[in-house]
PDB file of N, CA and C in Angstrom:
ATOM      1  N   MET A   1      18.452  16.074  -0.120  1.00 87.00           N
ATOM      2  CA  MET A   1      17.735  14.989   0.014  1.00 87.00           C
ATOM      3  C   MET A   1      17.973  13.933  -1.312  1.00 87.00           C
ATOM      4  N   ASN A   2      18.746  12.852  -1.437  1.00 94.00           N
ATOM      5  CA  ASN A   2      18.957  11.566  -2.566  1.00 94.00           C
ATOM      6  C   ASN A   2      17.366  11.443  -3.155  1.00 94.00           C
ATOM      7  N   MET A   3      17.839  10.697  -4.100  1.00 97.00           N
ATOM      8  CA  MET A   3      16.760   9.600  -4.810  1.00 97.00           C
ATOM      9  C   MET A   3      16.353   8.737  -3.640  1.00 97.00           C
ATOM     10  N   PRO A   4      15.123   8.061  -3.283  1.00 98.00           N
ATOM     11  CA  PRO A   4      15.095   6.492  -2.699  1.00 98.00           C
ATOM     12  C   PRO A   4      15.584   5.966  -3.387  1.00 98.00           C
ATOM     13  N   ASP A   5      16.014   4.315  -2.740  1.00 98.00           N
ATOM     14  CA  ASP A   5      16.292   3.422  -3.720  1.00 98.00           C
ATOM     15  C   ASP A   5      15.063   2.655  -3.756  1.00 98.00           C
ATOM     16  N   GLU A   6      15.363   1.508  -4.558  1.00 98.00           N
ATOM     17  CA  GLU A   6      13.733   0.468  -4.669  1.00 98.00           C
ATOM     18  C   GLU A   6      13.665   0.422  -2.907  1.00 98.00           C
ATOM     19  N   SER A   7      14.469  -0.178  -2.410  1.00 98.00           N
ATOM     20  CA  SER A   7      13.947  -0.869  -0.835  1.00 98.00           C
ATOM     21  C   SER A   7      13.657   0.356  -0.111  1.00 98.00           C
ATOM     22  N   ALA A   8      13.953   1.168   0.011  1.00 98.00           N
ATOM     23  CA  ALA A   8      13.461   2.673   0.520  1.00 98.00           C
ATOM     24  C   ALA A   8      11.731   2.820   0.125  1.00 98.00           C
ATOM     25  N   VAL A   9      11.819   3.086  -1.111  1.00 98.00           N
ATOM     26  CA  VAL A   9       9.974   3.024  -1.465  1.00 98.00           C
ATOM     27  C   VAL A   9       9.468   1.757  -1.255  1.00 98.00           C
ATOM     28  N   ARG A  10       9.793   0.786  -1.336  1.00 98.00           N
ATOM     29  CA  ARG A  10       9.353  -0.608  -1.033  1.00 98.00           C
ATOM     30  C   ARG A  10       9.045  -0.714   0.608  1.00 98.00           C
ATOM     31  N   ASP A  11       9.862   0.076   1.332  1.00 98.00           N
ATOM     32  CA  ASP A  11       9.339   0.412   2.720  1.00 98.00           C
ATOM     33  C   ASP A  11       9.150   0.992   3.172  1.00 98.00           C
ATOM     34  N   ALA A  12       9.048   2.305   2.061  1.00 98.00           N
ATOM     35  CA  ALA A  12       8.103   3.269   2.174  1.00 98.00           C
ATOM     36  C   ALA A  12       5.947   2.744   2.362  1.00 98.00           C
ATOM     37  N   LEU A  13       6.288   1.948   1.490  1.00 98.00           N
ATOM     38  CA  LEU A  13       4.880   1.412   0.317  1.00 98.00           C
ATOM     39  C   LEU A  13       4.579   0.854   2.279  1.00 98.00           C
ATOM     40  N   CYS A  14       5.159   0.203   3.087  1.00 98.00           N
ATOM     41  CA  CYS A  14       5.124  -0.728   3.859  1.00 98.00           C
ATOM     42  C   CYS A  14       3.869  -0.180   4.751  1.00 98.00           C
ATOM     43  N   THR A  15       3.670   1.093   4.841  1.00 98.00           N
ATOM     44  CA  THR A  15       3.523   1.987   6.043  1.00 98.00           C
ATOM     45  C   THR A  15       1.783   1.466   5.496  1.00 98.00           C
ATOM     46  N   VAL A  16       1.894   1.947   3.904  1.00 98.00           N
ATOM     47  CA  VAL A  16      -0.110   1.982   3.668  1.00 98.00           C
ATOM     48  C   VAL A  16      -0.779   0.612   4.100  1.00 98.00           C
ATOM     49  N   ASP A  17      -1.341   1.317   4.448  1.00 97.00           N
ATOM     50  CA  ASP A  17      -2.503  -0.302   4.906  1.00 97.00           C
ATOM     51  C   ASP A  17      -3.672  -0.440   3.937  1.00 97.00           C
ATOM     52  N   ASP A  18      -4.057  -1.010   3.824  1.00 96.00           N
ATOM     53  CA  ASP A  18      -5.356  -1.478   3.164  1.00 96.00           C
ATOM     54  C   ASP A  18      -6.324  -1.928   4.662  1.00 96.00           C
ATOM     55  N   PRO A  19      -6.906  -0.938   4.964  1.00 95.00           N
ATOM     56  CA  PRO A  19      -8.231  -0.694   6.047  1.00 95.00           C
ATOM     57  C   PRO A  19      -9.231  -1.913   5.307  1.00 95.00           C
ATOM     58  N   GLU A  20      -9.649  -2.519   4.618  1.00 90.00           N
ATOM     59  CA  GLU A  20     -10.437  -3.775   4.472  1.00 90.00           C
ATOM     60  C   GLU A  20      -9.110  -5.243   5.235  1.00 90.00           C
ATOM     61  N   ALA A  21      -8.553  -5.148   4.865  1.00 91.00           N
ATOM     62  CA  ALA A  21      -7.515  -6.234   5.454  1.00 91.00           C
ATOM     63  C   ALA A  21      -7.016  -6.260   6.872  1.00 91.00           C
ATOM     64  N   GLY A  22      -6.397  -4.875   7.036  1.00 93.00           N
ATOM     65  CA  GLY A  22      -5.855  -4.761   8.117  1.00 93.00           C
ATOM     66  C   GLY A  22      -4.270  -5.604   7.971  1.00 93.00           C
ATOM     67  N   MET A  23      -3.979  -4.868   6.437  1.00 96.00           N
ATOM     68  CA  MET A  23      -2.599  -5.515   6.234  1.00 96.00           C
ATOM     69  C   MET A  23      -1.409  -4.217   5.148  1.00 96.00           C
ATOM     70  N   SER A  24      -0.819  -4.197   5.211  1.00 97.00           N
ATOM     71  CA  SER A  24       0.279  -2.850   3.665  1.00 97.00           C
ATOM     72  C   SER A  24      -0.232  -4.264   2.621  1.00 97.00           C
ATOM     73  N   ILE A  25      -0.373  -2.709   1.709  1.00 98.00           N
ATOM     74  CA  ILE A  25      -0.491  -3.324   0.787  1.00 98.00           C
ATOM     75  C   ILE A  25       0.833  -3.795   0.022  1.00 98.00           C
ATOM     76  N   VAL A  26       2.215  -3.863   0.730  1.00 98.00           N
ATOM     77  CA  VAL A  26       3.197  -4.593   0.096  1.00 98.00           C
ATOM     78  C   VAL A  26       2.954  -6.367   0.790  1.00 98.00           C
ATOM     79  N   ALA A  27       3.100  -6.431   1.798  1.00 97.00           N
ATOM     80  CA  ALA A  27       2.856  -7.440   2.407  1.00 97.00           C
ATOM     81  C   ALA A  27       1.139  -9.003   2.084  1.00 97.00           C
ATOM     82  N   LEU A  28       0.132  -8.066   1.398  1.00 97.00           N
ATOM     83  CA  LEU A  28      -0.637  -7.978   0.579  1.00 97.00           C
ATOM     84  C   LEU A  28      -0.293  -8.435  -0.948  1.00 97.00           C
ATOM     85  N   GLY A  29       1.108  -7.273  -1.216  1.00 97.00           N
ATOM     86  CA  GLY A  29       0.894  -8.110  -2.242  1.00 97.00           C
ATOM     87  C   GLY A  29       0.319  -7.285  -3.593  1.00 97.00           C
ATOM     88  N   LEU A  30       0.659  -6.389  -3.542  1.00 98.00           N
ATOM     89  CA  LEU A  30      -0.137  -5.648  -3.894  1.00 98.00           C
ATOM     90  C   LEU A  30       0.739  -4.381  -4.834  1.00 98.00           C
ATOM     91  N   VAL A  31       1.974  -4.078  -5.051  1.00 98.00           N
ATOM     92  CA  VAL A  31       2.908  -3.521  -5.439  1.00 98.00           C
ATOM     93  C   VAL A  31       3.423  -5.060  -6.402  1.00 98.00           C
ATOM     94  N   TYR A  32       3.331  -4.421  -7.545  1.00 98.00           N
ATOM     95  CA  TYR A  32       3.472  -5.158  -8.617  1.00 98.00           C
ATOM     96  C   TYR A  32       5.486  -5.517  -8.804  1.00 98.00           C
ATOM     97  N   SER A  33       5.534  -3.537  -8.670  1.00 98.00           N
ATOM     98  CA  SER A  33       6.802  -3.200  -8.989  1.00 98.00           C
ATOM     99  C   SER A  33       7.223  -1.932  -9.244  1.00 98.00           C
ATOM    100  N   ILE A  34       8.737  -1.308  -8.741  1.00 98.00           N
ATOM    101  CA  ILE A  34       8.949  -0.481  -8.561  1.00 98.00           C
ATOM    102  C   ILE A  34      10.113   0.401  -8.967  1.00 98.00           C
ATOM    103  N   ALA A  35      10.154   1.375 -10.093  1.00 98.00           N
ATOM    104  CA  ALA A  35      11.127   2.015 -10.747  1.00 98.00           C
ATOM    105  C   ALA A  35      11.999   3.535 -10.203  1.00 98.00           C
ATOM    106  N   VAL A  36      12.800   3.288 -10.146  1.00 98.00           N
ATOM    107  CA  VAL A  36      13.297   4.280  -9.024  1.00 98.00           C
ATOM    108  C   VAL A  36      14.739   4.996 -10.675  1.00 98.00           C
ATOM    109  N   THR A  37      13.524   6.376 -11.140  1.00 95.00           N
ATOM    110  CA  THR A  37      14.878   6.965 -12.072  1.00 95.00           C
ATOM    111  C   THR A  37      15.204   8.413 -11.481  1.00 95.00           C
ATOM    112  N   ASP A  38      15.797   8.831 -12.777  1.00 92.00           N
ATOM    113  CA  ASP A  38      16.446  10.394 -11.784  1.00 92.00           C
ATOM    114  C   ASP A  38      15.174  10.641 -11.731  1.00 92.00           C
ATOM    115  N   GLY A  39      14.901  11.474 -10.840  1.00 94.00           N
ATOM    116  CA  GLY A  39      13.641  12.665 -10.633  1.00 94.00           C
ATOM    117  C   GLY A  39      11.914  12.014 -10.836  1.00 94.00           C
ATOM    118  N   ALA A  40      11.878  10.732 -10.702  1.00 98.00           N
ATOM    119  CA  ALA A  40      10.964  10.259 -11.309  1.00 98.00           C
ATOM    120  C   ALA A  40      10.741   8.846 -10.174  1.00 98.00           C
ATOM    121  N   VAL A  41      10.131   8.533  -9.357  1.00 98.00           N
ATOM    122  CA  VAL A  41       9.677   6.960  -8.956  1.00 98.00           C
ATOM    123  C   VAL A  41       8.043   6.326  -9.696  1.00 98.00           C
ATOM    124  N   ASP A  42       8.386   5.071 -10.309  1.00 98.00           N
ATOM    125  CA  ASP A  42       7.242   4.671 -10.485  1.00 98.00           C
ATOM    126  C   ASP A  42       6.667   3.507 -10.310  1.00 98.00           C
ATOM    127  N   VAL A  43       5.682   2.961 -10.028  1.00 98.00           N
ATOM    128  CA  VAL A  43       4.916   2.270  -9.452  1.00 98.00           C
ATOM    129  C   VAL A  43       3.849   1.333  -9.613  1.00 98.00           C
ATOM    130  N   ASP A  44       3.902   0.116  -9.835  1.00 98.00           N
ATOM    131  CA  ASP A  44       3.362  -0.482 -10.438  1.00 98.00           C
ATOM    132  C   ASP A  44       2.228  -1.332  -9.801  1.00 98.00           C
ATOM    133  N   MET A  45       0.941  -1.147  -9.504  1.00 98.00           N
ATOM    134  CA  MET A  45       0.219  -1.570  -7.980  1.00 98.00           C
ATOM    135  C   MET A  45      -1.164  -2.467  -8.661  1.00 98.00           C
ATOM    136  N   THR A  46      -1.673  -2.854  -7.778  1.00 98.00           N
ATOM    137  CA  THR A  46      -3.338  -3.414  -8.257  1.00 98.00           C
ATOM    138  C   THR A  46      -4.115  -3.375  -6.731  1.00 98.00           C
ATOM    139  N   MET A  47      -4.922  -4.215  -7.036  1.00 97.00           N
ATOM    140  CA  MET A  47      -5.934  -3.383  -5.892  1.00 97.00           C
ATOM    141  C   MET A  47      -6.528  -5.455  -5.978  1.00 97.00           C
ATOM    142  N   THR A  48      -7.086  -6.594  -4.944  1.00 94.00           N
ATOM    143  CA  THR A  48      -7.668  -7.563  -4.346  1.00 94.00           C
ATOM    144  C   THR A  48      -8.787  -7.830  -5.336  1.00 94.00           C
ATOM    145  N   THR A  49      -9.879  -6.707  -5.773  1.00 93.00           N
ATOM    146  CA  THR A  49     -10.647  -6.366  -7.255  1.00 93.00           C
ATOM    147  C   THR A  49     -10.546  -5.252  -7.377  1.00 93.00           C
ATOM    148  N   PRO A  50     -11.269  -4.950  -8.989  1.00 93.00           N
ATOM    149  CA  PRO A  50     -10.978  -3.517  -9.634  1.00 93.00           C
ATOM    150  C   PRO A  50     -12.550  -3.203  -8.714  1.00 93.00           C
ATOM    151  N   ALA A  51     -13.213  -3.975  -7.349  1.00 94.00           N
ATOM    152  CA  ALA A  51     -14.482  -2.691  -7.678  1.00 94.00           C
ATOM    153  C   ALA A  51     -14.119  -2.831  -5.680  1.00 94.00           C
ATOM    154  N   CYS A  52     -12.587  -2.053  -5.771  1.00 93.00           N
ATOM    155  CA  CYS A  52     -12.141  -2.430  -3.979  1.00 93.00           C
ATOM    156  C   CYS A  52     -12.766  -0.655  -3.749  1.00 93.00           C
ATOM    157  N   PRO A  53     -12.760  -0.541  -2.895  1.00 95.00           N
ATOM    158  CA  PRO A  53     -14.087   1.394  -2.119  1.00 95.00           C
ATOM    159  C   PRO A  53     -12.741   2.076  -2.418  1.00 95.00           C
ATOM    160  N   VAL A  54     -11.586   1.416  -1.656  1.00 96.00           N
ATOM    161  CA  VAL A  54     -10.605   2.029  -0.561  1.00 96.00           C
ATOM    162  C   VAL A  54      -9.664   2.221  -2.231  1.00 96.00           C
ATOM    163  N   ALA A  55      -9.640   2.368  -3.437  1.00 96.00           N
ATOM    164  CA  ALA A  55      -8.374   2.053  -4.639  1.00 96.00           C
ATOM    165  C   ALA A  55      -8.003   3.633  -4.220  1.00 96.00           C
ATOM    166  N   ASP A  56      -9.018   4.600  -4.560  1.00 97.00           N
ATOM    167  CA  ASP A  56      -8.264   5.831  -4.760  1.00 97.00           C
ATOM    168  C   ASP A  56      -7.336   6.108  -3.777  1.00 97.00           C
ATOM    169  N   SER A  57      -7.734   5.894  -2.363  1.00 97.00           N
ATOM    170  CA  SER A  57      -7.038   6.284  -1.101  1.00 97.00           C
ATOM    171  C   SER A  57      -6.274   5.133  -1.479  1.00 97.00           C
ATOM    172  N   LEU A  58      -6.034   4.538  -1.043  1.00 98.00           N
ATOM    173  CA  LEU A  58      -4.563   3.293  -1.425  1.00 98.00           C
ATOM    174  C   LEU A  58      -3.601   4.057  -2.153  1.00 98.00           C
ATOM    175  N   VAL A  59      -4.151   4.521  -3.316  1.00 98.00           N
ATOM    176  CA  VAL A  59      -3.195   5.126  -4.408  1.00 98.00           C
ATOM    177  C   VAL A  59      -2.519   6.233  -4.214  1.00 98.00           C
ATOM    178  N   GLU A  60      -3.752   7.223  -3.291  1.00 98.00           N
ATOM    179  CA  GLU A  60      -2.728   8.849  -2.424  1.00 98.00           C
ATOM    180  C   GLU A  60      -2.153   8.291  -1.552  1.00 98.00           C
ATOM    181  N   GLN A  61      -2.323   7.578  -0.553  1.00 98.00           N
ATOM    182  CA  GLN A  61      -1.364   7.302   0.579  1.00 98.00           C
ATOM    183  C   GLN A  61       0.026   6.883   0.120  1.00 98.00           C
ATOM    184  N   SER A  62      -0.668   6.071  -0.894  1.00 98.00           N
ATOM    185  CA  SER A  62       1.368   5.670  -2.192  1.00 98.00           C
ATOM    186  C   SER A  62       1.985   6.680  -2.046  1.00 98.00           C
ATOM    187  N   ARG A  63       1.153   7.295  -2.660  1.00 98.00           N
ATOM    188  CA  ARG A  63       1.844   8.679  -3.573  1.00 98.00           C
ATOM    189  C   ARG A  63       2.156   9.742  -2.444  1.00 98.00           C
ATOM    190  N   ALA A  64       1.377   9.509  -1.448  1.00 98.00           N
ATOM    191  CA  ALA A  64       1.982  10.329  -0.059  1.00 98.00           C
ATOM    192  C   ALA A  64       3.679   9.950   0.600  1.00 98.00           C
ATOM    193  N   ALA A  65       3.225   8.584   0.893  1.00 98.00           N
ATOM    194  CA  ALA A  65       4.381   7.932   1.427  1.00 98.00           C
ATOM    195  C   ALA A  65       5.723   8.096   1.021  1.00 98.00           C
ATOM    196  N   ILE A  66       5.378   7.699  -0.566  1.00 98.00           N
ATOM    197  CA  ILE A  66       6.687   7.977  -1.700  1.00 98.00           C
ATOM    198  C   ILE A  66       7.503   9.582  -1.834  1.00 98.00           C
ATOM    199  N   ALA A  67       6.448  10.631  -1.533  1.00 98.00           N
ATOM    200  CA  ALA A  67       7.043  11.593  -1.645  1.00 98.00           C
ATOM    201  C   ALA A  67       7.324  11.998  -0.592  1.00 98.00           C
ATOM    202  N   ALA A  68       7.173  11.818   0.480  1.00 98.00           N
ATOM    203  CA  ALA A  68       7.208  12.351   2.008  1.00 98.00           C
ATOM    204  C   ALA A  68       9.288  12.162   1.850  1.00 98.00           C
ATOM    205  N   ILE A  69       9.560  10.543   0.967  1.00 98.00           N
ATOM    206  CA  ILE A  69      11.207   9.765   1.258  1.00 98.00           C
ATOM    207  C   ILE A  69      11.845  10.467   0.497  1.00 98.00           C
ATOM    208  N   SER A  70      11.419  11.766  -0.593  1.00 98.00           N
ATOM    209  CA  SER A  70      12.023  11.799  -2.018  1.00 98.00           C
ATOM    210  C   SER A  70      12.460  13.041  -1.638  1.00 98.00           C
ATOM    211  N   PRO A  71      12.975  13.809  -2.711  1.00 97.00           N
ATOM    212  CA  PRO A  71      13.528  14.882  -2.743  1.00 97.00           C
ATOM    213  C   PRO A  71      12.398  15.798  -3.255  1.00 97.00           C
ATOM    214  N   PRO A  72      11.907  16.715  -2.783  1.00 96.00           N
ATOM    215  CA  PRO A  72      10.821  18.076  -3.914  1.00 96.00           C
ATOM    216  C   PRO A  72      10.946  17.884  -5.377  1.00 96.00           C
ATOM    217  N   GLY A  73       9.684  17.889  -5.881  1.00 96.00           N
ATOM    218  CA  GLY A  73       9.797  17.994  -7.593  1.00 96.00           C
ATOM    219  C   GLY A  73      10.529  16.788  -7.992  1.00 96.00           C
ATOM    220  N   THR A  74      10.400  15.516  -7.001  1.00 98.00           N
ATOM    221  CA  THR A  74      10.289  14.133  -7.700  1.00 98.00           C
ATOM    222  C   THR A  74       9.056  14.252  -8.360  1.00 98.00           C
ATOM    223  N   GLN A  75       8.911  13.704  -9.353  1.00 98.00           N
ATOM    224  CA  GLN A  75       7.463  12.998  -9.703  1.00 98.00           C
ATOM    225  C   GLN A  75       7.438  11.623  -9.716  1.00 98.00           C
ATOM    226  N   VAL A  76       6.254  11.320  -8.801  1.00 98.00           N
ATOM    227  CA  VAL A  76       5.628   9.994  -8.086  1.00 98.00           C
ATOM    228  C   VAL A  76       4.412   9.491  -9.594  1.00 98.00           C
ATOM    229  N   ASN A  77       4.903   8.782 -10.218  1.00 98.00           N
ATOM    230  CA  ASN A  77       3.708   7.615 -10.875  1.00 98.00           C
ATOM    231  C   ASN A  77       3.295   6.381 -10.192  1.00 98.00           C
ATOM    232  N   ILE A  78       1.646   6.112 -10.100  1.00 98.00           N
ATOM    233  CA  ILE A  78       1.280   5.315  -9.510  1.00 98.00           C
ATOM    234  C   ILE A  78       0.698   4.547 -10.874  1.00 98.00           C
ATOM    235  N   LYS A  79       0.566   3.560 -11.198  1.00 98.00           N
ATOM    236  CA  LYS A  79      -0.333   3.109 -12.332  1.00 98.00           C
ATOM    237  C   LYS A  79      -1.636   1.848 -11.697  1.00 98.00           C
ATOM    238  N   LEU A  80      -2.032   2.085 -11.616  1.00 97.00           N
ATOM    239  CA  LEU A  80      -2.990   0.613 -11.782  1.00 97.00           C
ATOM    240  C   LEU A  80      -3.329  -0.271 -12.423  1.00 97.00           C
ATOM    241  N   VAL A  81      -2.421  -1.778 -12.374  1.00 97.00           N
ATOM    242  CA  VAL A  81      -2.779  -2.475 -13.321  1.00 97.00           C
ATOM    243  C   VAL A  81      -3.415  -3.692 -13.583  1.00 97.00           C
ATOM    244  N   TRP A  82      -4.477  -4.688 -14.171  1.00 97.00           N
ATOM    245  CA  TRP A  82      -4.965  -6.137 -13.280  1.00 97.00           C
ATOM    246  C   TRP A  82      -4.199  -7.107 -14.130  1.00 97.00           C
ATOM    247  N   GLU A  83      -3.287  -7.012 -14.348  1.00 96.00           N
ATOM    248  CA  GLU A  83      -3.069  -8.349 -15.303  1.00 96.00           C
ATOM    249  C   GLU A  83      -1.056  -8.172 -14.367  1.00 96.00           C
ATOM    250  N   PRO A  84      -0.493  -9.492 -13.888  1.00 95.00           N
ATOM    251  CA  PRO A  84      -1.680 -10.206 -13.191  1.00 95.00           C
ATOM    252  C   PRO A  84      -2.621  -9.956 -12.144  1.00 95.00           C
ATOM    253  N   PHE A  85      -3.804 -10.436 -12.427  1.00 96.00           N
ATOM    254  CA  PHE A  85      -4.945 -10.526 -11.702  1.00 96.00           C
ATOM    255  C   PHE A  85      -4.617 -11.155 -10.363  1.00 96.00           C
ATOM    256  N   TRP A  86      -4.495 -10.233  -9.240  1.00 95.00           N
ATOM    257  CA  TRP A  86      -4.062 -10.819  -7.957  1.00 95.00           C
ATOM    258  C   TRP A  86      -4.895 -11.448  -7.572  1.00 95.00           C
ATOM    259  N   THR A  87      -4.275 -12.149  -6.692  1.00 93.00           N
ATOM    260  CA  THR A  87      -4.864 -13.606  -6.279  1.00 93.00           C
ATOM    261  C   THR A  87      -3.925 -13.864  -4.949  1.00 93.00           C
ATOM    262  N   PRO A  88      -4.733 -14.433  -4.143  1.00 92.00           N
ATOM    263  CA  PRO A  88      -3.814 -14.737  -2.530  1.00 92.00           C
ATOM    264  C   PRO A  88      -3.035 -15.199  -2.248  1.00 92.00           C
ATOM    265  N   SER A  89      -2.370 -16.152  -2.996  1.00 92.00           N
ATOM    266  CA  SER A  89      -1.003 -16.577  -3.385  1.00 92.00           C
ATOM    267  C   SER A  89      -0.178 -15.778  -3.499  1.00 92.00           C
ATOM    268  N   MET A  90      -0.438 -14.194  -4.047  1.00 95.00           N
ATOM    269  CA  MET A  90       0.628 -13.461  -3.945  1.00 95.00           C
ATOM    270  C   MET A  90       1.182 -12.494  -2.470  1.00 95.00           C
ATOM    271  N   MET A  91       0.627 -13.265  -1.796  1.00 95.00           N
ATOM    272  CA  MET A  91       0.607 -12.958  -0.429  1.00 95.00           C
ATOM    273  C   MET A  91       2.061 -12.665   0.615  1.00 95.00           C
ATOM    274  N   SER A  92       2.329 -11.597   1.548  1.00 94.00           N
ATOM    275  CA  SER A  92       3.514 -12.975   1.558  1.00 94.00           C
ATOM    276  C   SER A  92       3.908 -13.136   2.992  1.00 94.00           C
ATOM    277  N   GLY A  93       4.505 -14.622   3.103  1.00 93.00           N
ATOM    278  CA  GLY A  93       4.142 -15.013   4.717  1.00 93.00           C
ATOM    279  C   GLY A  93       3.664 -15.327   5.740  1.00 93.00           C
ATOM    280  N   VAL A  94       4.105 -14.102   6.039  1.00 92.00           N
ATOM    281  CA  VAL A  94       3.468 -13.533   6.963  1.00 92.00           C
ATOM    282  C   VAL A  94       1.799 -13.305   6.386  1.00 92.00           C
ATOM    283  N   ALA A  95       1.468 -12.270   5.437  1.00 94.00           N
ATOM    284  CA  ALA A  95      -0.013 -12.122   5.377  1.00 94.00           C
ATOM    285  C   ALA A  95      -0.882 -13.714   5.387  1.00 94.00           C
ATOM    286  N   LYS A  96      -0.367 -14.584   4.379  1.00 93.00           N
ATOM    287  CA  LYS A  96      -0.902 -15.692   4.272  1.00 93.00           C
ATOM    288  C   LYS A  96      -1.034 -16.483   5.837  1.00 93.00           C
ATOM    289  N   ASP A  97      -0.069 -16.961   6.781  1.00 92.00           N
ATOM    290  CA  ASP A  97      -0.520 -16.320   7.872  1.00 92.00           C
ATOM    291  C   ASP A  97      -1.140 -16.433   9.152  1.00 92.00           C
ATOM    292  N   PHE A  98      -1.511 -14.920   8.902  1.00 90.00           N
ATOM    293  CA  PHE A  98      -2.309 -14.519   8.899  1.00 90.00           C
ATOM    294  C   PHE A  98      -4.232 -14.960   8.731  1.00 90.00           C
ATOM    295  N   PHE A  99      -3.777 -15.161   8.018  1.00 90.00           N
ATOM    296  CA  PHE A  99      -5.366 -15.306   6.753  1.00 90.00           C
ATOM    297  C   PHE A  99      -5.379 -16.903   7.011  1.00 90.00           C
ATOM    298  N   GLY A 100      -5.028 -16.943   6.958  1.00 90.00           N
ATOM    299  CA  GLY A 100      -4.704 -19.141   7.312  1.00 90.00           C
ATOM    300  C   GLY A 100      -5.058 -19.504   6.698  1.00 90.00           C
ATOM    301  N   TRP A 101      -4.008 -19.156   4.603  1.00 83.00           N
ATOM    302  CA  TRP A 101      -3.870 -18.775   3.435  1.00 83.00           C
ATOM    303  C   TRP A 101      -3.036 -20.760   4.043  1.00 83.00           C
ATOM    304  N   PRO A 102      -3.240 -21.622   2.941  1.00 75.00           N
ATOM    305  CA  PRO A 102      -2.707 -23.081   2.484  1.00 75.00           C
ATOM    306  C   PRO A 102      -1.184 -22.690   1.716  1.00 75.00           C
ATOM    307  N   GLY A 103      -0.691 -23.334   1.959  1.00 61.00           N
ATOM    308  CA  GLY A 103       0.309 -23.886   1.836  1.00 61.00           C
ATOM    309  C   GLY A 103       2.149 -21.948   2.115  1.00 61.00           C
ATOM    310  N   ALA A 104       1.449 -22.211   3.668  1.00 50.00           N
ATOM    311  CA  ALA A 104       2.247 -20.647   3.996  1.00 50.00           C
ATOM    312  C   ALA A 104       3.092 -20.889   4.898  1.00 50.00           C
TER     313      ALA A 104
END
């Protein structure tokens, strides 16, 4: 199995849904960066609020989704970041339409 590229990692993360929003963490704009190197995948992501009650679960689901498409032994590093602070403007067009956000 080869290392996934950034696009494959993003696709895998699209399978992780925020249960409170009912939408993928990618569509919600919670994934800030993805870096794939030899033997490791690094992801910076955030939550809609620092008090998110499902943060640990979303991190673990994200780690599992990436591990499932990666060679055995791949290090999966997920870092929760709070800058820039998440706002609804970071959502995809589909998510903005779904939630009725202006400017979608």
